[in-house]
Each structure stands twice: as structure tokens, then as C-alpha cells.
CSV table of C-alpha atoms and ligand atoms in Angstrom, one decimal:
chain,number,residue,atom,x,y,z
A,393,UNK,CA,119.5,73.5,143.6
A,394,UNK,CA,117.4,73.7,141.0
A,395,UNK,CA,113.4,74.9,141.8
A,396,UNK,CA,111.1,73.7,138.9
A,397,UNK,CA,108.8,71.3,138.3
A,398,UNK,CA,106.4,70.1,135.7
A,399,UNK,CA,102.9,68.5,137.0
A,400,UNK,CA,100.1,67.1,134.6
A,401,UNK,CA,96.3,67.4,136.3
A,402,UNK,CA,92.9,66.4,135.0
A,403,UNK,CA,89.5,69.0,134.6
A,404,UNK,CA,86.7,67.5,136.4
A,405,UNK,CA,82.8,67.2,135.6
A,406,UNK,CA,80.3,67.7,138.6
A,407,UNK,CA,77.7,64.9,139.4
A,408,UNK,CA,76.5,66.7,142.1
A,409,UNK,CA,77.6,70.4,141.5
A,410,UNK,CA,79.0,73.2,143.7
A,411,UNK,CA,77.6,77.0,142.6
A,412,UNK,CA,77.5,79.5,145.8
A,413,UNK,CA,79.8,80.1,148.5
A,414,UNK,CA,79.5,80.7,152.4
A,415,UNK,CA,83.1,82.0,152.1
A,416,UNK,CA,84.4,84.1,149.2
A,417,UNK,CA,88.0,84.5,149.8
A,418,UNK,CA,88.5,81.3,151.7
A,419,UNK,CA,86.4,79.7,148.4
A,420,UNK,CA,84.5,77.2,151.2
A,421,UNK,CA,81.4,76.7,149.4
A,422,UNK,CA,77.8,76.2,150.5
A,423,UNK,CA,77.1,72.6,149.5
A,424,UNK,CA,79.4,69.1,149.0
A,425,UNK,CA,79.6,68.0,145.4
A,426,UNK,CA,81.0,65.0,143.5
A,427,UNK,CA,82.5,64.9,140.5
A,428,UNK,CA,85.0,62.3,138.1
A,429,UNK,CA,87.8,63.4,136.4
A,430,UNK,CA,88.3,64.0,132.8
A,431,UNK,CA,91.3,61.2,131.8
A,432,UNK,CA,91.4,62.5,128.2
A,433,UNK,CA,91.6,66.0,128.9
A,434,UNK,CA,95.0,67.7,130.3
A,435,UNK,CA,96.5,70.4,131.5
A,436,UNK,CA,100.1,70.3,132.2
A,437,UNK,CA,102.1,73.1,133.6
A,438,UNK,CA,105.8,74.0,134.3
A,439,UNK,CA,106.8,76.2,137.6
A,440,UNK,CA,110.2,77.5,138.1
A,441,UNK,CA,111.2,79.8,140.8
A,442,UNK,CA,114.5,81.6,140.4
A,443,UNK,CA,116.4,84.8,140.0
A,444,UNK,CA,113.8,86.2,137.2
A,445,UNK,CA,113.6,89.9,136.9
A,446,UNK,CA,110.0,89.7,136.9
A,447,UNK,CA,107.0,86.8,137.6
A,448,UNK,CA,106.0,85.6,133.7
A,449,UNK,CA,102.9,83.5,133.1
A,450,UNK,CA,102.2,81.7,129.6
A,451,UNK,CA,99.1,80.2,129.0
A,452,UNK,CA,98.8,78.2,126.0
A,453,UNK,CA,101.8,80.2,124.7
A,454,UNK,CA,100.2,83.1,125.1
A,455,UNK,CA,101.7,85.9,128.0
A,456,UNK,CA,99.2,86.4,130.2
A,457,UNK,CA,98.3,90.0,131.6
A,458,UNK,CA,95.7,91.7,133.5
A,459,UNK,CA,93.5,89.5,135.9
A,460,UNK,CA,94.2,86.2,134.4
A,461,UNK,CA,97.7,86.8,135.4
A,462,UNK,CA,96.9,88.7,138.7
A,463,UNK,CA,95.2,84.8,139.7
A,464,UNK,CA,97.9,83.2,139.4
A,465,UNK,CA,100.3,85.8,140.9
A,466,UNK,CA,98.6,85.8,144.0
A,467,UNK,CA,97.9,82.1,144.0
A,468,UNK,CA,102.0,81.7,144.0
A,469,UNK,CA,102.8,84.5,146.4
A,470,UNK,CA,101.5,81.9,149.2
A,471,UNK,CA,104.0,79.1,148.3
A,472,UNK,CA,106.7,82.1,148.2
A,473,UNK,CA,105.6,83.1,151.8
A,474,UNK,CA,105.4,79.8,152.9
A,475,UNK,CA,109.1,79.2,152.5
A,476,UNK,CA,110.1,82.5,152.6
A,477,UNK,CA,111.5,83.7,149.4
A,478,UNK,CA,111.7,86.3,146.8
A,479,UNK,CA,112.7,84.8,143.7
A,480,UNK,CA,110.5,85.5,140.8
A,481,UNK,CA,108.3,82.7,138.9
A,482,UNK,CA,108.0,81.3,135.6
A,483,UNK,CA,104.9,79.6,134.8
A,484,UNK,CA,104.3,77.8,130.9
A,485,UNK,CA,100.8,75.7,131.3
A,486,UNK,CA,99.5,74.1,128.5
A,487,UNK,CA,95.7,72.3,128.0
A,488,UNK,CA,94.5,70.1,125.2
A,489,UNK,CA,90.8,71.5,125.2
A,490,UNK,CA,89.1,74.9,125.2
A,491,UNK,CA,89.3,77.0,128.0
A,492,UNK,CA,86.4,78.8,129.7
A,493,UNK,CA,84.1,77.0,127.9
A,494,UNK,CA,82.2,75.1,130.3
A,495,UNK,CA,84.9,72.6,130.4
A,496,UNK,CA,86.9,73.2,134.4
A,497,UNK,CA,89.9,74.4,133.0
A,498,UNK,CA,90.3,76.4,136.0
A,499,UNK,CA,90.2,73.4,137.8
A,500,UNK,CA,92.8,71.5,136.0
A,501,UNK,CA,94.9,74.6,135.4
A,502,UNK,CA,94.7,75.3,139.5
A,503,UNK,CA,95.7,71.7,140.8
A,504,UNK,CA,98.2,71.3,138.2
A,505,UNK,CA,99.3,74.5,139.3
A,506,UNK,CA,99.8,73.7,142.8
A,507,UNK,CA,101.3,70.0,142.2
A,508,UNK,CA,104.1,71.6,140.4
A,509,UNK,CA,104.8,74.9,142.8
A,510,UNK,CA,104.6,72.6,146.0
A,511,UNK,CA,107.2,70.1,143.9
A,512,UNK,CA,109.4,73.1,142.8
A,513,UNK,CA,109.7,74.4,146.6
A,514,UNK,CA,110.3,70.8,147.9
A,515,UNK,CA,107.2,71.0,149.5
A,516,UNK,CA,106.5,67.0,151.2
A,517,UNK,CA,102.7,68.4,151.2
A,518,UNK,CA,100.0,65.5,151.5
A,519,UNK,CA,96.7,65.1,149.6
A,520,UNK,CA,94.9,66.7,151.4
A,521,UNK,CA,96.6,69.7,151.9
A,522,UNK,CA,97.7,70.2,148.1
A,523,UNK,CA,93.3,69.8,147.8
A,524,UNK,CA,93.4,72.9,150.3
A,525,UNK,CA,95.4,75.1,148.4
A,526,UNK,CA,94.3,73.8,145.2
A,527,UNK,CA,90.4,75.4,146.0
A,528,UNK,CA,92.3,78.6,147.2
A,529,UNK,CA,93.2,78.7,143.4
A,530,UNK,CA,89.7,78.2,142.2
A,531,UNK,CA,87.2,75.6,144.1
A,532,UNK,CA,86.1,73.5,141.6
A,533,UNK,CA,90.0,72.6,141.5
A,534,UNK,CA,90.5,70.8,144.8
A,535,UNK,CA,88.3,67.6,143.5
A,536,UNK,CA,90.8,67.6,140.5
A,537,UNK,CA,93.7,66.5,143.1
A,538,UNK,CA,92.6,63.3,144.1
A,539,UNK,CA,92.1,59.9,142.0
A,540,UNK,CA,89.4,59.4,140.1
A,541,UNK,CA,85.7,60.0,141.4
A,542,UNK,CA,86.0,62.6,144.3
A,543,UNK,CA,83.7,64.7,146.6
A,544,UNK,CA,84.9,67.7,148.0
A,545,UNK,CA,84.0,68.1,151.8
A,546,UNK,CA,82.2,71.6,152.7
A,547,UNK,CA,84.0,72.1,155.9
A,548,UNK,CA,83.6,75.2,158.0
A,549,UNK,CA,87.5,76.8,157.3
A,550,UNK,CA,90.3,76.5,155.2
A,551,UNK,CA,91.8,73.2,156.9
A,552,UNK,CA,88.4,71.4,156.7
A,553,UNK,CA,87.3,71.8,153.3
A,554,UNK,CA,88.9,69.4,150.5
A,555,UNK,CA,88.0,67.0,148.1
A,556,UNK,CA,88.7,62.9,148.8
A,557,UNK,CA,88.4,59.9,146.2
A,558,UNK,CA,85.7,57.9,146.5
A,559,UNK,CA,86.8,55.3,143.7
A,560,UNK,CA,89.4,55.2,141.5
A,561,UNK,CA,89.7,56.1,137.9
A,562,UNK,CA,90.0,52.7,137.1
A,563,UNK,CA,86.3,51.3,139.5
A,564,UNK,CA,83.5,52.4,137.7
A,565,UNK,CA,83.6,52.4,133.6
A,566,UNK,CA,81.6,55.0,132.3
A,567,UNK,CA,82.9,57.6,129.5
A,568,UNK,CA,81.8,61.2,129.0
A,569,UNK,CA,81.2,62.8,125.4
A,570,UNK,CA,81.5,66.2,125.9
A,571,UNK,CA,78.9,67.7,122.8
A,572,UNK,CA,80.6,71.0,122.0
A,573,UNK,CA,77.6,73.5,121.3
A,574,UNK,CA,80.2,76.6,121.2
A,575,UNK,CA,84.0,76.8,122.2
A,576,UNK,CA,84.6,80.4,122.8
A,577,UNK,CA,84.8,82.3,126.7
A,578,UNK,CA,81.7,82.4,128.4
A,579,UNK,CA,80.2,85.9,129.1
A,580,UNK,CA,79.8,84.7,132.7
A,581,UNK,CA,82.3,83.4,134.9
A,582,UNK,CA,81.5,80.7,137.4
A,583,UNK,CA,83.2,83.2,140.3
A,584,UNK,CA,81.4,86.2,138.8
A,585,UNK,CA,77.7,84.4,138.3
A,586,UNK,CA,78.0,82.3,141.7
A,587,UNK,CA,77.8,85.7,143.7
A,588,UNK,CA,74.6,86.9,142.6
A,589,UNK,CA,72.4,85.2,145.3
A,590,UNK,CA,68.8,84.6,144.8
A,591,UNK,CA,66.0,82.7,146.8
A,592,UNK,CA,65.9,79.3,144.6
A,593,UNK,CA,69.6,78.9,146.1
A,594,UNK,CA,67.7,77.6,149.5
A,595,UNK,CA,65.4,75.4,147.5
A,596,UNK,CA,68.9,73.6,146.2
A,597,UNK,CA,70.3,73.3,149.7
A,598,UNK,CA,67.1,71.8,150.6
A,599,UNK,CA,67.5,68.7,147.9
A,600,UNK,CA,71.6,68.7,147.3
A,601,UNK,CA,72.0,66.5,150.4
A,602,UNK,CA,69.3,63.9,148.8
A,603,UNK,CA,71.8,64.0,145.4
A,604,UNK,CA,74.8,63.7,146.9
A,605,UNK,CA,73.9,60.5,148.9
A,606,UNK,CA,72.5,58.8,145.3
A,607,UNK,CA,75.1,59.9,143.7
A,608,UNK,CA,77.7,59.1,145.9
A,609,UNK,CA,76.1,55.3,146.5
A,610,UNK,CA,75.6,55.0,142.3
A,611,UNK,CA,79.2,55.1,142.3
A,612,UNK,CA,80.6,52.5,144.7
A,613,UNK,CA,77.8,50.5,143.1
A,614,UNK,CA,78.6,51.2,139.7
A,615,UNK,CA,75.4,51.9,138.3
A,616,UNK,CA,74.4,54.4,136.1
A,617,UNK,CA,71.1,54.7,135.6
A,618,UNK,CA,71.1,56.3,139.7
A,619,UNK,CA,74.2,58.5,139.3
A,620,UNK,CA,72.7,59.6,135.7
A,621,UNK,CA,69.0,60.5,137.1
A,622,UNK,CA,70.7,62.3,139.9
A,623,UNK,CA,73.1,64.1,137.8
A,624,UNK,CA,70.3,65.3,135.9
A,625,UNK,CA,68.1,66.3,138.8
A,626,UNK,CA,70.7,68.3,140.5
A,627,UNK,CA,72.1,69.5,136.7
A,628,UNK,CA,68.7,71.1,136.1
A,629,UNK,CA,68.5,72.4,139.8
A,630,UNK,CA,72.0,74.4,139.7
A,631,UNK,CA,70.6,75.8,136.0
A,632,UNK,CA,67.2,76.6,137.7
A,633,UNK,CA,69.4,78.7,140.0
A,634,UNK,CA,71.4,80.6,137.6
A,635,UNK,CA,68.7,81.3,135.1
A,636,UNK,CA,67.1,83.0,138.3
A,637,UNK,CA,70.0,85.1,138.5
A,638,UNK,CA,69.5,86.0,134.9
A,639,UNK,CA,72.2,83.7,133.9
A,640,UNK,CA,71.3,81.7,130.9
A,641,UNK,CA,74.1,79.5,129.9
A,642,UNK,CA,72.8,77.0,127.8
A,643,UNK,CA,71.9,78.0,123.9
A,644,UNK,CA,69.3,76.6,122.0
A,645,UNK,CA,71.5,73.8,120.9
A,646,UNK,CA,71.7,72.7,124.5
A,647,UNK,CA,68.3,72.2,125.1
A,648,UNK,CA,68.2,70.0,121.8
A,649,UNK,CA,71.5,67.9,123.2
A,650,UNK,CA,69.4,67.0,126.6
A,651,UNK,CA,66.5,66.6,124.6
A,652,UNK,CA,67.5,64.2,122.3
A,653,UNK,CA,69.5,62.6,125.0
A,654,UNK,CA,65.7,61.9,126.7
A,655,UNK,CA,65.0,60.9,123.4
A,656,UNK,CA,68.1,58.1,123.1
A,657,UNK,CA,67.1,56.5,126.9
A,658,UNK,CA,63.4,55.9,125.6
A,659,UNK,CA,64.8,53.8,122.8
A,660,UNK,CA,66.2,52.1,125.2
A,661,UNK,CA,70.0,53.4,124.7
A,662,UNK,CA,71.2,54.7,128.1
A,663,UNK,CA,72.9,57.9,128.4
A,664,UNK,CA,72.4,60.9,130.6
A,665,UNK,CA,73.4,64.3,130.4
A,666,UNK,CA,75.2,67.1,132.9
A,667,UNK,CA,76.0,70.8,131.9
A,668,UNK,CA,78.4,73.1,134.0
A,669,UNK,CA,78.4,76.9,133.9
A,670,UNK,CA,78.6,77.1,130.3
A,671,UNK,CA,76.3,75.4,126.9
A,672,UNK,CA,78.3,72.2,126.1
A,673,UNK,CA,76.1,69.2,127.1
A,674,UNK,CA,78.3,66.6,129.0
A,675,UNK,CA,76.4,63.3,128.1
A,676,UNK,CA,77.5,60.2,130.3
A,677,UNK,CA,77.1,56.3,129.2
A,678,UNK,CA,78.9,53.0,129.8
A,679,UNK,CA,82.4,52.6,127.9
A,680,UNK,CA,80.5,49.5,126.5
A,681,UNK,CA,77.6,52.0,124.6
A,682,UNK,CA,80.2,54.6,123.9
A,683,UNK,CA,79.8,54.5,119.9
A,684,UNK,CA,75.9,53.7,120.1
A,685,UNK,CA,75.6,56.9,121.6
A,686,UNK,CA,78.8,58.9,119.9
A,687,UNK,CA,76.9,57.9,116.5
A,688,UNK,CA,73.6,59.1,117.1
A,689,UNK,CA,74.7,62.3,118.9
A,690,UNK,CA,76.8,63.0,116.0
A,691,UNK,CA,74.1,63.3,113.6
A,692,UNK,CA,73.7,66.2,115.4
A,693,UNK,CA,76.7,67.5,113.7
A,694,UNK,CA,78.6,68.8,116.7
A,695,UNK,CA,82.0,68.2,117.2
A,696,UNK,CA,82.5,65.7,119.9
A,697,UNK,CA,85.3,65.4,123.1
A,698,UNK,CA,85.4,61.7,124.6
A,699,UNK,CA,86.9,61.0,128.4
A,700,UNK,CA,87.1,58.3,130.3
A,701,UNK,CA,87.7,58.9,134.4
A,702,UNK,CA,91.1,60.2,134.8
A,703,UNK,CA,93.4,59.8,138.0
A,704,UNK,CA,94.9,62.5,140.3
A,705,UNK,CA,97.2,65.7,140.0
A,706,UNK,CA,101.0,64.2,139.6
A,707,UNK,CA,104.0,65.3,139.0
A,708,UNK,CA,105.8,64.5,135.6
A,709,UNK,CA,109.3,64.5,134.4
A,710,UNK,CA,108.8,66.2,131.1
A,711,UNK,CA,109.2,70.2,131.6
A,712,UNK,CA,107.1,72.4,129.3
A,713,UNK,CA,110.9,74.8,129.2
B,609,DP6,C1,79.4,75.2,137.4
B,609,DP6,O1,85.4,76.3,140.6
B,609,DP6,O2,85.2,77.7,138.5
B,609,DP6,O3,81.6,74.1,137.1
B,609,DP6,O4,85.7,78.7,143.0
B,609,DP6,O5,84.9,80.8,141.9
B,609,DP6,O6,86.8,79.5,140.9
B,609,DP6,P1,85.5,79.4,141.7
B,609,DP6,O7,84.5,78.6,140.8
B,609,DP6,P2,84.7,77.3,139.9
B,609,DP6,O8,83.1,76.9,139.7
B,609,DP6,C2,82.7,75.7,139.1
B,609,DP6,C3,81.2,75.7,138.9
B,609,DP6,C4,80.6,74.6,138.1
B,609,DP6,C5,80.1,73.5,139.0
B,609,DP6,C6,81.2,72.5,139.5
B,609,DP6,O9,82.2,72.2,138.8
B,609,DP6,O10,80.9,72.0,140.6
């Protein structure tokens, strides 16, 4: 019997953002949050378990040591205990855009991760459990297992907090140029900066609920101009946060993207913009104003990444080895 499996999974962007946790190694965060996957962007990642003389992990051909390898170990070592065995893993994952830039790859790289281990151990797991182990991985990567537009559910333990579709890819047309200010690691990471806890993190509990419902309605109603202003509100309101915890993400570049983004909706072109833990602006429009917009960001001369909503974590025939 032969276990390996290859599984294909999508980054996400957050509408309505998760930053802060009420559980650290459990990953149950404080707030709900929304987000839509990225179609365009991939990761895809081969798991084989067999009689290895050691675990190996490639990452965009590259061996992985230290932490970034230590992740993934111990992310694996729970499908091993789950059925029992000792054989050793192989794992080749592969992403067609810049990691730890701002753009979820540990979000992708987590629920395509856990779509092919569960597959490779003949797992029959449903959605909502491969979304449970998924945020064990890395939080953010639970929404990247279902279809589409998702919200992940706080819960109060590991069984109760996952992420559920609210529309599919295909409901709700909108596209997301991702304006790439810089593509290199962030200083920061989201686990790392999340922990530092400061007082403006109650003033964000206090309005989140208030986004989430907007956002969450915007969607099934497909319009934009609610899930944008919201996006933007609660956008600004996770940044307020960091930057209070001395964490300045954005570069001066990024202030320029959202500022001629305000600058675009007043002639009456309508776009909105979002920013996770990293500079790149994430500015979202109707497929139907997609160029408008792509042409007059791109007098700003950055280089620009275009996604429509992409569907869930699956498994795929073609193996990476
Ligand atoms: C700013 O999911 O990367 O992108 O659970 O510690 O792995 P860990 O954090 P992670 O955090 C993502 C934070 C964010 C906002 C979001 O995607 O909701």
C-alpha cells in the first residue's frame, strides 16, 4: 500500500481579520474573521509516509532546517499518532508567490499540508475536521479549507473552532490585486507580533462583531462598496493594534497604495484596500473594473498579483515526486 498524496490549497485574504489569541497552543483565537480565497495563488504539496531513514521537508526546493522544519515535524507527528505509526515523512511543497510576505502562505502551505497527510494515511476526515487540524498548523489556515468566502468560528476548544463557507468561489465576482510594495520575509511574524498584547486589543473586540456582521451580509448580497468600507475599517483597526505594539508593517509605499486607492473611489472608480501582517496593499474591485483599476495602480510602478476567489483545499493527482 502505497501512503502519498499530493493536495493543491489556496492562501486566503482577511475581510474581517484575526490578530490575538485566547489560546496559544490550541491557536483558538480571540475574534471570528472572514476572509475569500486567493484562486490564482497556489500552494501545492506532496506527503509520503514510508520507510525513510529520516523526516525530510523541501520547501520551494529548498531543505528546510531549524524551526521552519520543526512546524511542520510536529504538525505531522499528530497524523502519525493518530494511526499509530512510525514511518518517517517526505514532504516537497511548492507556492507560486512569495512567502512571508504578507501574502498567508502559511495558510495555504498548512491546509495543503493537512489535505495531503490526511489523504496519504487514508484518513475519511470531513471538512470540518481537516479545518481543525488545519489551524493547529497555523490559524489563519483553517479558512483556506473550505470553498470560497469562509469565516472561521471562535469556538471555545479544539473541536469548536473552524472555518465554514459562506459562498462559493464562484457567488460573488470581485478580484484582488495584490500591489507588491516589497517581497522579502517580514521582520515580524504574525505568531511572534500577535502575542504582544496591548489595551487597543479590547477597543477591536468592541467593534469586530459590528464588521463581521457587514461583512458577512456584503457577501451573500454581493456588494462591494459594504464589504470594502468594512474591510477597510477593520483593516485599519487590526494595524491600529499592532502599531501599538510597536509593530509597523506597512512602508511608506503602503500608505501611498491606500492613499491613492481613496483617491481612485472619489473619481468615482471603486476599489478598496486591505493589508495583512506585512506592507503589500491588497486592493479589491469588481472583475468588471479589474483593468481600470490595474492601470491606474500601475502607474505606481509596482509590480502587481491578480486573484480572483479560489475554491477549497483538494487533493490532486499530480505528485510533486
Ligand atoms: C494578519 O494565521 O499566520 O494575516 O495562527 O500564529 O500561525 P498563526 O498566525 P497566522 O496569522 C494571520 C494574521 C493576519 C490576519 C488574518 O489572516 O486574519
Amino acid at each position: 500500500m502505497k501512503f502519498k498524496s499530493t493536495a493543491i490549497s489556496h492562501p486566503n485574504i482577511a475581510f474581517v481579520k484575526y490578530w490575538g489569541k485566547k489560546d496559544e497552543d490550541l491557536r483558538i483565537p480571540l475574534n471570528n474573521s472572514i476572509s475569500m480565497n486567493l484562486g490564482n495563488l497556489w500552494t501545492k504539496t506532496t506527503v509520503e509516509f514510508n520507510d525513510f531513514d529520516e523526516d525530510v521537508v523541501i520547501i520551494n526546493k529548498n531543505v528546510a532546517e531549524g524551526t521552519a522544519k520543526e512546524r511542520v515535524i510536529k504538525f505531522i507527528d499528530r497524523f502519525r499518532n493518530q494511526v499509530n505509526t512510525t514511518l518517517k515523512a517526505k514532504v516537497v511543497s511548492e507556492n507560486n508567490f512569495p512567502m512571508s510576505s504578507g501574502i498567508a502562505s502559511s495558510a495555504s502551505g498548512f491546509a495543503a499540508l493537512t489535505v495531503a497527510s490526511a489523504s496519504a494515511l487514508n484518513l475519511n476526515l470531513s471538512e470540518k475536521e481537516l479545518s481543525i487540524l488545519a489551524r493547529l498548523g497555523s490559524g489563519s489556515a483553517c479558512r483556506s479549507i473550505p470553498d470560497g468566502f469562509t469565516e472561521w468560528l471562535t469556538g471555545t476548544c479544539n473541536d469548536d473552532s473552524y472555518s465554514v463557507s459562506i459562498a462559493n468561489s464562484e457567488y460573488f465576482e470581485i478580484y484582488d490585486l495584490i500591489v507588491m510594495v516589497k517581497k522579502e520575509k517580514k521582520d515580524v511574524s504574525s505568531t511572534t507580533g500577535m502575542q504582544k498584547f496591548n489595551p487597543y486589543f479590547y477597543a477591536r473586540l468592541a467593534e469586530v462583531n459590528e464588521n463581521l456582521n457587514f461583512v458577512r451580509k456584503s457577501i451573500i448580497d454581493r456588494n462591494l462598496k459594504t464589504l470594502g468600507t468594512y474591510a477597510e475599517k477593520d483593516c485599519i483597526s487590526m494595524h491600529t493594534v499592532m502599531m501599538n505594539s510597536g509593530l509597523f508593517y506597512w512602508e511608506p509605499e503602503t500608505l501611498k497604495i491606500m492613499k491613492e486607492v481613496w483617491n481612485l473611489r472619489k473619481n468615482g472608480i471603486e476599489c478598496y484596500f486591505t493589508i495583512d501582517a506585512g506592507p503589500n496593499v491588497h486592493v479589491l474591485c469588481l472583475h468588471k473594473d479589474k483593468e481600470k483599476v490595474k492601470e491606474r495602480i500601475s502607474e505606481l510602478n509596482f509590480e502587481i498579483l491578480e486573484s480572483k476567489p479560489g475554491g477549497k483545499a483538494r487533493v490532486i493527482k499530480e505528485d510533486l515526486f
